[in-house]
mmCIF file of C-alpha atoms and ligand atoms in Angstrom:
data_model
loop_
_atom_site.group_PDB
_atom_site.id
_atom_site.type_symbol
_atom_site.label_atom_id
_atom_site.label_comp_id
_atom_site.label_asym_id
_atom_site.label_seq_id
_atom_site.Cartn_x
_atom_site.Cartn_y
_atom_site.Cartn_z
ATOM 1 C CA MET A 16 0.016 0.076 -0.311
ATOM 2 C CA LEU A 17 1.160 3.490 -0.794
ATOM 3 C CA THR A 18 1.893 5.849 1.805
ATOM 4 C CA CYS A 19 3.395 8.684 3.367
ATOM 5 C CA ALA A 20 6.133 8.462 5.519
ATOM 6 C CA GLU A 21 7.584 12.220 7.429
ATOM 7 C CA TYR A 22 11.060 11.591 7.696
ATOM 8 C CA ILE A 23 12.208 13.743 10.893
ATOM 9 C CA TRP A 24 15.664 14.598 12.269
ATOM 10 C CA LEU A 25 17.923 17.149 13.939
ATOM 11 C CA ASP A 26 19.693 19.443 11.940
ATOM 12 C CA GLY A 27 23.003 20.895 12.986
ATOM 13 C CA THR A 28 21.792 24.950 14.008
ATOM 14 C CA GLN A 29 23.952 25.722 17.420
ATOM 15 C CA PRO A 30 24.032 26.271 19.931
ATOM 16 C CA THR A 31 20.628 24.806 19.153
ATOM 17 C CA GLN A 32 19.646 22.062 16.391
ATOM 18 C CA GLN A 33 16.352 22.532 15.375
ATOM 19 C CA LEU A 34 13.743 20.059 13.359
ATOM 20 C CA ARG A 35 13.913 19.331 9.906
ATOM 21 C CA SER A 36 11.777 16.908 8.250
ATOM 22 C CA LYS A 37 10.547 15.682 4.584
ATOM 23 C CA MET A 38 8.011 13.352 3.095
ATOM 24 C CA ARG A 39 8.512 10.137 0.779
ATOM 25 C CA ILE A 40 6.047 7.714 -0.611
ATOM 26 C CA LEU A 41 6.890 4.339 0.456
ATOM 27 C CA ASN A 42 4.739 0.812 -0.449
ATOM 28 C CA LEU A 43 4.540 -0.773 2.894
ATOM 29 C CA THR A 44 2.789 -3.827 4.214
ATOM 30 C CA LEU A 45 -0.667 -3.010 5.384
ATOM 31 C CA GLY A 46 -0.767 -3.090 8.974
ATOM 32 C CA GLU A 47 2.127 -5.035 9.480
ATOM 33 C CA VAL A 48 5.048 -1.867 9.207
ATOM 34 C CA ASN A 49 7.829 -2.595 11.317
ATOM 35 C CA LEU A 50 11.225 -0.707 11.244
ATOM 36 C CA ALA A 51 13.078 -2.916 8.854
ATOM 37 C CA GLU A 52 10.800 -2.093 5.757
ATOM 38 C CA LEU A 53 11.343 1.658 6.684
ATOM 39 C CA PRO A 54 14.390 2.918 4.045
ATOM 40 C CA GLN A 55 17.411 4.998 4.651
ATOM 41 C CA TRP A 56 17.020 8.129 2.785
ATOM 42 C CA GLY A 57 19.701 10.911 2.101
ATOM 43 C CA PHE A 58 19.323 14.698 2.315
ATOM 44 C CA ASP A 59 21.461 17.679 1.446
ATOM 45 C CA GLY A 60 23.545 18.466 5.011
ATOM 46 C CA SER A 61 24.959 21.383 3.684
ATOM 47 C CA SER A 62 21.458 23.277 3.773
ATOM 48 C CA THR A 63 21.058 21.960 7.428
ATOM 49 C CA ASN A 64 24.183 23.458 8.869
ATOM 50 C CA GLN A 65 25.453 19.775 8.769
ATOM 51 C CA SER A 66 28.052 19.347 5.983
ATOM 52 C CA ALA A 67 30.311 21.907 3.311
ATOM 53 C CA GLY A 68 28.612 21.969 0.140
ATOM 54 C CA HIS A 69 31.355 19.899 -1.391
ATOM 55 C CA VAL A 70 30.884 16.627 0.585
ATOM 56 C CA SER A 71 26.625 17.126 1.384
ATOM 57 C CA ASP A 72 24.723 14.120 1.060
ATOM 58 C CA LEU A 73 24.029 13.022 4.508
ATOM 59 C CA VAL A 74 21.742 9.649 5.534
ATOM 60 C CA LEU A 75 18.740 9.500 7.758
ATOM 61 C CA LYS A 76 18.089 6.329 9.119
ATOM 62 C CA PRO A 77 14.978 5.419 10.781
ATOM 63 C CA VAL A 78 15.029 4.523 14.559
ATOM 64 C CA ASN A 79 11.667 4.830 15.481
ATOM 65 C CA PHE A 80 7.647 5.849 13.957
ATOM 66 C CA VAL A 81 4.662 6.181 15.028
ATOM 67 C CA ASN A 82 0.972 7.099 13.158
ATOM 68 C CA ASP A 83 0.782 10.077 11.422
ATOM 69 C CA PRO A 84 -2.468 12.015 12.758
ATOM 70 C CA ILE A 85 -2.581 14.778 10.576
ATOM 71 C CA ARG A 86 -2.103 13.022 7.221
ATOM 72 C CA GLY A 87 -4.439 9.825 9.076
ATOM 73 C CA ASP A 88 -4.453 6.080 8.539
ATOM 74 C CA ASN A 89 -1.616 4.577 7.452
ATOM 75 C CA ASN A 90 0.751 7.093 7.338
ATOM 76 C CA TYR A 91 3.482 7.374 9.820
ATOM 77 C CA LEU A 92 6.120 9.645 11.563
ATOM 78 C CA VAL A 93 9.384 8.373 11.174
ATOM 79 C CA MET A 94 12.361 9.840 13.675
ATOM 80 C CA CYS A 95 15.757 9.409 12.133
ATOM 81 C CA GLU A 96 19.364 9.440 13.087
ATOM 82 C CA VAL A 97 21.715 11.103 10.936
ATOM 83 C CA MET A 98 24.927 9.346 9.801
ATOM 84 C CA ASN A 99 27.633 9.890 7.490
ATOM 85 C CA ALA A 100 28.085 8.124 4.349
ATOM 86 C CA ASP A 101 30.528 5.768 5.912
ATOM 87 C CA GLY A 102 27.665 4.726 8.327
ATOM 88 C CA THR A 103 29.098 6.101 11.391
ATOM 89 C CA PRO A 104 26.979 8.652 13.643
ATOM 90 C CA HIS A 105 27.488 12.224 12.664
ATOM 91 C CA LYS A 106 28.605 14.673 15.076
ATOM 92 C CA THR A 107 25.249 16.574 15.064
ATOM 93 C CA ASN A 108 23.465 12.618 16.061
ATOM 94 C CA THR A 109 23.040 13.713 19.707
ATOM 95 C CA ARG A 110 20.929 10.554 20.143
ATOM 96 C CA ALA A 111 23.837 8.492 18.998
ATOM 97 C CA TRP A 112 25.409 9.711 22.464
ATOM 98 C CA LEU A 113 22.131 8.724 24.460
ATOM 99 C CA ARG A 114 22.391 5.174 22.912
ATOM 100 C CA GLU A 115 26.156 4.775 24.071
ATOM 101 C CA GLU A 116 25.470 5.801 27.655
ATOM 102 C CA MET A 117 22.547 3.126 27.441
ATOM 103 C CA ALA A 118 24.779 0.536 26.642
ATOM 104 C CA GLN A 119 27.259 1.809 28.871
ATOM 105 C CA GLY A 120 25.979 -0.267 31.448
ATOM 106 C CA ALA A 121 22.792 2.194 32.012
ATOM 107 C CA GLU A 122 20.218 0.092 30.402
ATOM 108 C CA LYS A 123 20.552 -2.977 33.180
ATOM 109 C CA GLN A 124 19.230 -0.504 35.362
ATOM 110 C CA GLU A 125 16.003 -0.469 33.692
ATOM 111 C CA PRO A 126 15.869 4.063 33.337
ATOM 112 C CA TRP A 127 12.254 5.695 33.406
ATOM 113 C CA VAL A 128 12.175 9.144 31.946
ATOM 114 C CA GLY A 129 9.102 11.986 31.906
ATOM 115 C CA PHE A 130 9.864 15.141 30.020
ATOM 116 C CA GLU A 131 7.473 18.101 31.268
ATOM 117 C CA GLN A 132 7.875 20.497 27.709
ATOM 118 C CA GLU A 133 7.210 23.841 28.622
ATOM 119 C CA TYR A 134 6.653 26.401 25.687
ATOM 120 C CA THR A 135 5.307 29.981 24.793
ATOM 121 C CA LEU A 136 3.018 30.338 21.693
ATOM 122 C CA TYR A 137 3.569 33.393 19.648
ATOM 123 C CA GLN A 138 1.367 35.593 17.234
ATOM 124 C CA TYR A 139 2.013 38.868 15.840
ATOM 125 C CA ASP A 140 5.566 38.701 16.827
ATOM 126 C CA ARG A 141 4.284 39.031 20.988
ATOM 127 C CA PRO A 142 3.454 36.136 23.024
ATOM 128 C CA LEU A 143 -0.251 34.751 22.129
ATOM 129 C CA GLY A 144 -3.257 36.982 23.930
ATOM 130 C CA TRP A 145 -0.670 39.446 24.627
ATOM 131 C CA PRO A 146 -1.797 43.546 23.778
ATOM 132 C CA ALA A 147 -0.416 44.925 21.236
ATOM 133 C CA ASN A 148 1.112 47.442 23.433
ATOM 134 C CA GLY A 149 2.351 46.847 26.831
ATOM 135 C CA TYR A 150 1.994 43.440 29.044
ATOM 136 C CA PRO A 151 -0.890 41.376 30.377
ATOM 137 C CA ALA A 152 -1.492 41.813 34.129
ATOM 138 C CA PRO A 153 0.826 40.160 36.506
ATOM 139 C CA GLN A 154 0.965 36.450 36.419
ATOM 140 C CA GLY A 155 -1.274 34.990 39.010
ATOM 141 C CA PRO A 156 -4.660 33.963 37.659
ATOM 142 C CA TYR A 157 -3.050 32.554 34.598
ATOM 143 C CA TYR A 158 -1.735 28.654 35.780
ATOM 144 C CA CYS A 159 -4.216 25.896 35.065
ATOM 145 C CA GLY A 160 -6.576 28.755 34.841
ATOM 146 C CA VAL A 161 -10.037 28.945 32.568
ATOM 147 C CA GLY A 162 -11.766 31.449 30.625
ATOM 148 C CA SER A 163 -10.721 33.441 27.631
ATOM 149 C CA ASP A 164 -9.372 36.321 29.925
ATOM 150 C CA ARG A 165 -6.990 34.170 31.613
ATOM 151 C CA VAL A 166 -6.010 30.959 28.951
ATOM 152 C CA PHE A 167 -4.559 31.976 25.247
ATOM 153 C CA GLY A 168 -3.810 28.828 22.971
ATOM 154 C CA ARG A 169 -6.285 26.148 24.473
ATOM 155 C CA GLU A 170 -6.953 25.259 21.015
ATOM 156 C CA LEU A 171 -3.783 24.637 19.789
ATOM 157 C CA SER A 172 -3.006 22.671 23.010
ATOM 158 C CA GLU A 173 -5.976 20.231 23.103
ATOM 159 C CA LEU A 174 -5.240 19.536 19.214
ATOM 160 C CA HIS A 175 -1.592 18.402 19.773
ATOM 161 C CA ALA A 176 -3.063 16.468 22.732
ATOM 162 C CA LEU A 177 -5.148 14.279 20.840
ATOM 163 C CA ALA A 178 -2.551 14.396 17.800
ATOM 164 C CA CYS A 179 -0.427 13.200 20.215
ATOM 165 C CA LEU A 180 -2.908 9.982 21.410
ATOM 166 C CA GLU A 181 -4.021 9.276 18.191
ATOM 167 C CA ALA A 182 -0.265 8.911 16.892
ATOM 168 C CA GLY A 183 0.853 6.965 19.410
ATOM 169 C CA LEU A 184 2.921 9.454 21.466
ATOM 170 C CA ALA A 185 3.332 8.585 25.460
ATOM 171 C CA ILE A 186 1.884 12.133 26.341
ATOM 172 C CA TYR A 187 1.180 12.283 29.994
ATOM 173 C CA GLY A 188 -0.944 15.435 30.442
ATOM 174 C CA THR A 189 -1.149 19.093 29.802
ATOM 175 C CA ASN A 190 -1.557 22.436 31.267
ATOM 176 C CA ALA A 191 -1.723 25.958 31.056
ATOM 177 C CA GLU A 192 1.523 27.955 32.364
ATOM 178 C CA VAL A 193 2.176 30.648 34.745
ATOM 179 C CA MET A 194 2.677 33.365 31.717
ATOM 180 C CA PRO A 195 -0.008 33.605 29.982
ATOM 181 C CA GLY A 196 0.312 32.154 26.305
ATOM 182 C CA GLN A 197 2.646 29.664 27.791
ATOM 183 C CA TRP A 198 1.739 26.327 28.140
ATOM 184 C CA GLU A 199 3.346 22.216 29.518
ATOM 185 C CA PHE A 200 2.287 18.930 28.020
ATOM 186 C CA GLN A 201 4.537 15.998 29.455
ATOM 187 C CA ILE A 202 5.719 12.832 27.319
ATOM 188 C CA GLY A 203 6.870 10.046 29.169
ATOM 189 C CA TYR A 204 6.009 7.243 32.281
ATOM 190 C CA ARG A 205 2.255 7.344 32.663
ATOM 191 C CA GLY A 206 2.570 3.983 35.054
ATOM 192 C CA PHE A 207 1.144 1.755 31.870
ATOM 193 C CA SER A 208 2.825 -1.588 32.254
ATOM 194 C CA SER A 209 2.716 -2.264 28.486
ATOM 195 C CA GLU A 210 4.540 1.084 27.211
ATOM 196 C CA SER A 211 8.471 1.305 27.623
ATOM 197 C CA ALA A 212 9.356 4.882 29.389
ATOM 198 C CA ASP A 213 12.730 4.567 28.779
ATOM 199 C CA PRO A 214 14.867 7.852 27.722
ATOM 200 C CA LEU A 215 15.813 6.584 24.016
ATOM 201 C CA ASN A 216 12.134 6.202 23.262
ATOM 202 C CA MET A 217 10.795 9.136 25.476
ATOM 203 C CA SER A 218 13.031 11.406 24.048
ATOM 204 C CA ASP A 219 12.082 10.455 20.199
ATOM 205 C CA HIS A 220 8.890 10.789 21.087
ATOM 206 C CA LEU A 221 9.674 13.775 22.792
ATOM 207 C CA TRP A 222 11.351 15.380 19.468
ATOM 208 C CA MET A 223 8.089 13.711 17.401
ATOM 209 C CA ALA A 224 5.793 15.708 19.881
ATOM 210 C CA ARG A 225 7.620 19.061 19.440
ATOM 211 C CA TRP A 226 7.470 18.206 15.544
ATOM 212 C CA LEU A 227 3.603 17.618 15.806
ATOM 213 C CA LEU A 228 3.116 21.233 17.715
ATOM 214 C CA SER A 229 5.156 23.111 15.668
ATOM 215 C CA ARG A 230 3.446 21.481 12.608
ATOM 216 C CA LEU A 231 -0.427 22.131 13.881
ATOM 217 C CA GLY A 232 0.654 26.004 14.979
ATOM 218 C CA GLU A 233 1.067 26.558 10.983
ATOM 219 C CA ASP A 234 -2.343 25.773 9.949
ATOM 220 C CA MET A 235 -3.319 28.443 12.907
ATOM 221 C CA GLY A 236 -0.488 30.889 12.269
ATOM 222 C CA ILE A 237 0.678 30.163 15.944
ATOM 223 C CA THR A 238 4.366 29.692 16.184
ATOM 224 C CA VAL A 239 6.301 27.877 18.911
ATOM 225 C CA SER A 240 9.265 28.990 21.389
ATOM 226 C CA LEU A 241 11.518 27.247 23.529
ATOM 227 C CA ALA A 242 13.308 30.081 24.516
ATOM 228 C CA PRO A 243 13.955 29.469 27.970
ATOM 229 C CA LYS A 244 13.251 32.855 29.127
ATOM 230 C CA PRO A 245 11.007 34.321 26.105
ATOM 231 C CA VAL A 246 10.292 37.546 28.044
ATOM 232 C CA SER A 247 12.853 39.354 30.656
ATOM 233 C CA GLY A 248 11.107 40.568 33.889
ATOM 234 C CA ASP A 249 8.652 39.441 35.751
ATOM 235 C CA TRP A 250 7.658 36.379 33.906
ATOM 236 C CA ASN A 251 8.201 32.883 34.412
ATOM 237 C CA GLY A 252 10.551 31.443 32.062
ATOM 238 C CA ALA A 253 9.975 27.795 30.210
ATOM 239 C CA GLY A 254 11.714 24.611 31.287
ATOM 240 C CA MET A 255 12.024 21.285 30.167
ATOM 241 C CA HIS A 256 11.888 19.294 33.936
ATOM 242 C CA THR A 257 13.131 15.882 33.622
ATOM 243 C CA ASN A 258 12.127 13.283 35.629
ATOM 244 C CA PHE A 259 14.301 10.193 35.922
ATOM 245 C CA SER A 260 13.751 7.392 37.723
ATOM 246 C CA THR A 261 15.613 3.558 37.968
ATOM 247 C CA LYS A 262 14.851 0.266 39.133
ATOM 248 C CA SER A 263 16.850 0.957 42.257
ATOM 249 C CA THR A 264 15.370 4.236 43.160
ATOM 250 C CA ARG A 265 11.994 2.538 42.371
ATOM 251 C CA ASP A 266 12.737 -0.109 44.767
ATOM 252 C CA GLU A 267 11.038 -0.221 48.232
ATOM 253 C CA LYS A 268 13.699 -0.945 50.213
ATOM 254 C CA ALA A 269 17.050 0.815 48.124
ATOM 255 C CA GLY A 270 14.922 3.580 46.654
ATOM 256 C CA TRP A 271 16.032 6.220 49.043
ATOM 257 C CA ASN A 272 20.001 5.455 49.315
ATOM 258 C CA ALA A 273 19.899 4.927 45.556
ATOM 259 C CA ILE A 274 17.839 8.255 45.167
ATOM 260 C CA THR A 275 20.567 10.084 47.725
ATOM 261 C CA VAL A 276 23.523 8.767 46.284
ATOM 262 C CA LEU A 277 22.486 9.862 42.327
ATOM 263 C CA VAL A 278 21.525 13.307 43.627
ATOM 264 C CA GLN A 279 24.931 13.442 45.563
ATOM 265 C CA ALA A 280 26.904 12.368 42.504
ATOM 266 C CA MET A 281 24.525 14.805 40.396
ATOM 267 C CA SER A 282 25.666 17.764 42.846
ATOM 268 C CA ALA A 283 29.220 17.058 42.485
ATOM 269 C CA LEU A 284 28.362 17.240 38.370
ATOM 270 C CA HIS A 285 27.036 20.268 38.401
ATOM 271 C CA LYS A 286 28.534 21.964 35.908
ATOM 272 C CA GLU A 287 28.897 19.265 33.505
ATOM 273 C CA HIS A 288 25.021 18.862 33.731
ATOM 274 C CA ILE A 289 24.141 22.525 32.784
ATOM 275 C CA ALA A 290 26.425 22.244 30.004
ATOM 276 C CA GLU A 291 23.935 19.651 28.312
ATOM 277 C CA TYR A 292 20.833 21.191 29.561
ATOM 278 C CA GLY A 293 19.982 23.988 26.676
ATOM 279 C CA ALA A 294 21.415 27.302 25.667
ATOM 280 C CA ASP A 295 20.797 30.753 27.513
ATOM 281 C CA LEU A 296 19.979 28.957 30.512
ATOM 282 C CA ALA A 297 21.484 31.835 32.834
ATOM 283 C CA ASP A 298 18.439 33.754 31.809
ATOM 284 C CA ARG A 299 16.183 31.259 33.247
ATOM 285 C CA LEU A 300 17.891 29.925 36.198
ATOM 286 C CA THR A 301 17.797 33.010 38.158
ATOM 287 C CA GLY A 302 16.709 31.719 41.887
ATOM 288 C CA LEU A 303 13.495 33.941 40.599
ATOM 289 C CA HIS A 304 10.181 32.425 39.277
ATOM 290 C CA GLU A 305 10.744 28.705 40.706
ATOM 291 C CA THR A 306 13.907 28.177 39.535
ATOM 292 C CA CYS A 307 17.343 28.218 41.512
ATOM 293 C CA ASP A 308 19.864 30.068 40.159
ATOM 294 C CA ILE A 309 22.580 28.554 37.881
ATOM 295 C CA ASN A 310 25.673 28.996 40.280
ATOM 296 C CA THR A 311 23.908 26.865 43.265
ATOM 297 C CA PHE A 312 23.012 23.015 43.132
ATOM 298 C CA LYS A 313 20.421 22.197 45.431
ATOM 299 C CA MET A 314 17.851 19.289 46.483
ATOM 300 C CA GLY A 315 14.926 19.670 47.968
ATOM 301 C CA GLU A 316 11.549 17.991 49.119
ATOM 302 C CA SER A 317 8.735 19.354 47.419
ATOM 303 C CA ASP A 318 10.701 22.536 47.033
ATOM 304 C CA ARG A 319 9.875 24.019 43.397
ATOM 305 C CA GLY A 320 13.098 26.540 44.393
ATOM 306 C CA ALA A 321 15.774 23.742 44.541
ATOM 307 C CA SER A 322 17.609 21.877 41.266
ATOM 308 C CA ILE A 323 16.542 18.392 41.704
ATOM 309 C CA ARG A 324 13.094 18.629 43.641
ATOM 310 C CA ILE A 325 11.985 15.267 45.254
ATOM 311 C CA PRO A 326 8.156 15.214 44.791
ATOM 312 C CA GLU A 327 6.030 14.759 47.914
ATOM 313 C CA PRO A 328 4.916 11.420 46.970
ATOM 314 C CA VAL A 329 8.516 10.118 46.733
ATOM 315 C CA SER A 330 9.727 11.371 50.093
ATOM 316 C CA ASN A 331 6.502 10.101 51.842
ATOM 317 C CA LYS A 332 7.404 6.458 50.529
ATOM 318 C CA ARG A 333 11.091 6.850 50.242
ATOM 319 C CA CYS A 334 11.166 5.421 46.667
ATOM 320 C CA GLY A 335 10.191 6.569 43.459
ATOM 321 C CA TYR A 336 11.730 9.427 41.015
ATOM 322 C CA ILE A 337 13.733 12.380 41.174
ATOM 323 C CA GLU A 338 12.734 15.930 39.173
ATOM 324 C CA ASP A 339 16.018 17.644 37.713
ATOM 325 C CA ARG A 340 14.219 21.274 37.394
ATOM 326 C CA ARG A 341 17.617 22.784 35.641
ATOM 327 C CA PRO A 342 16.985 21.750 32.079
ATOM 328 C CA GLY A 343 15.928 24.586 29.698
ATOM 329 C CA ALA A 344 12.611 24.288 27.090
ATOM 330 C CA ASN A 345 14.923 24.327 24.496
ATOM 331 C CA ALA A 346 16.874 21.449 25.444
ATOM 332 C CA ASP A 347 18.189 18.541 23.948
ATOM 333 C CA PRO A 348 16.285 15.208 25.654
ATOM 334 C CA TYR A 349 18.466 12.862 24.117
ATOM 335 C CA ARG A 350 21.333 14.950 25.542
ATOM 336 C CA VAL A 351 19.545 15.951 29.117
ATOM 337 C CA SER A 352 19.349 12.025 29.005
ATOM 338 C CA ALA A 353 22.712 10.944 28.181
ATOM 339 C CA ARG A 354 24.085 13.511 30.470
ATOM 340 C CA ILE A 355 21.878 11.663 33.655
ATOM 341 C CA LEU A 356 22.789 8.496 32.256
ATOM 342 C CA LYS A 357 26.267 9.109 32.519
ATOM 343 C CA THR A 358 26.450 10.167 35.750
ATOM 344 C CA LEU A 359 24.442 7.091 36.438
ATOM 345 C CA ASN A 360 26.852 5.003 35.080
ATOM 346 C CA GLY A 361 29.800 6.459 37.025
ATOM 347 C CA VAL A 362 27.748 6.025 40.190
ATOM 348 C CA GLU A 363 27.571 2.148 39.321
ATOM 349 C CA LYS A 364 30.904 1.951 38.402
ATOM 350 C CA THR A 365 32.407 3.242 41.826
ATOM 351 C CA ASN A 366 29.428 0.964 43.898
ATOM 352 C CA TYR A 367 31.044 -1.732 42.097
ATOM 353 C CA ILE A 368 34.909 -1.263 42.416
ATOM 354 C CA SER A 369 33.812 0.040 46.048
ATOM 355 C CA GLY A 370 32.354 -3.548 46.600
HETATM 356 P P1 ADP B 417 4.778 18.725 37.964
HETATM 357 O O1 ADP B 417 4.195 18.450 39.415
HETATM 358 O O2 ADP B 417 6.338 18.921 38.484
HETATM 359 O O3 ADP B 417 4.304 19.370 37.520
HETATM 360 P P2 ADP B 417 3.812 16.762 36.038
HETATM 361 O O4 ADP B 417 2.580 16.321 36.810
HETATM 362 O O5 ADP B 417 3.274 18.032 35.461
HETATM 363 O O6 ADP B 417 4.340 17.181 37.261
HETATM 364 O O7 ADP B 417 4.695 15.789 35.251
HETATM 365 C C1 ADP B 417 4.827 14.341 35.955
HETATM 366 C C2 ADP B 417 6.018 13.626 35.461
HETATM 367 O O8 ADP B 417 6.944 12.525 35.881
HETATM 368 C C3 ADP B 417 5.800 12.988 33.935
HETATM 369 O O9 ADP B 417 6.140 13.692 32.869
HETATM 370 C C4 ADP B 417 5.507 11.736 34.483
HETATM 371 O O10 ADP B 417 5.909 10.943 33.246
HETATM 372 C C5 ADP B 417 6.838 11.571 34.917
HETATM 373 N N1 ADP B 417 7.089 10.347 35.951
HETATM 374 C C6 ADP B 417 6.194 10.177 36.974
HETATM 375 N N2 ADP B 417 6.524 9.147 37.819
HETATM 376 C C7 ADP B 417 7.638 8.659 37.153
HETATM 377 C C8 ADP B 417 8.913 7.393 37.494
HETATM 378 N N3 ADP B 417 8.854 6.585 38.139
HETATM 379 N N4 ADP B 417 9.891 7.769 36.692
HETATM 380 C C9 ADP B 417 10.421 9.012 35.948
HETATM 381 N N5 ADP B 417 9.640 9.733 35.468
HETATM 382 C C10 ADP B 417 8.173 9.801 36.271
HETATM 383 MN MN1 MN B 418 4.596 19.798 35.302
HETATM 384 MN MN1 MN B 419 5.664 23.772 34.643
HETATM 385 MN MN1 MN B 420 7.514 19.998 37.142
#
């Protein structure tokens, strides 16, 4: 059957890689599509900041796919890794870094993640719902609000959530945010035993969900900004809180110890983590607006001014997951996950060596 496959990849724009995609007609076996059936494809890397003009051909290697909720039945969104012509990962292929950390031991720890993607909608060069001149009334009534005087862009947020569901992406929920025109959706562990919330799959899902959001915005004349501090002053920034757990942190007996050891290791590597958590992070991590300042590492139970927050049910049960509140909305989930797993792998090695 002839179907449309939208091949999606990360380009080489610095400091923040952007999404690119193109469509190809494939002849696929109806109802039984698997990854092996999706062919590799090429693209012009010189137009995506990924190569020089004289050696421009790069390879798109399909690594994950879901239903395309826009084109409908039997069409697909295909997440790709960018490879060099010789089959090695391209230097902009951050998913390969994450694969490497999974293979270095983290996979055995059965890591699960959940990303809270905040974003800001824009129309006419200003956040959606903002007046043409001046500012809206101060923050307070907007977070999880209802009513056309306090919520702007619900139509797109809803359309996106339903599109994610139809696609088969692991969307967990949505909410209107503290700054008017700002929203959040979460992708990650949902407590459904049948699905995998491993960092590779969930990061693929987040990238495809980001693609869908911008794509649906096209039809409404609305753009999506992942800037970590879209409006300076007394307005909340936009983050990508990353919730993380392993077999050990989830264990009723060993959980609290595993959490403490992991957070200690993360504390010692604060700068190294910050370096992977997105561009322009200092603008958002000021110590105000529910953040911890960029030069301080602080763990806190139920504390939204902490770098790492232990959610209340977790401190209660002494096991579960941690919330890393540092990543910016523009962070690459492959890089954030890879950095956390690298720290985890370090902890595992130390524990192993010390017996
Ligand atoms: P917040 O209270 O910080 O706004 P949300 O309700 O927006 O939290 O999101 C909760 C996030 O925690 C979701 O992304 C979900 O996938 C994630 N999560 C829940 N349990 C786990 C777990 N055991 N391991 C990893 N992530 C988890
Ligand atoms: Mn949230
Ligand atoms: Mn939020
Ligand atoms: Mn959060």
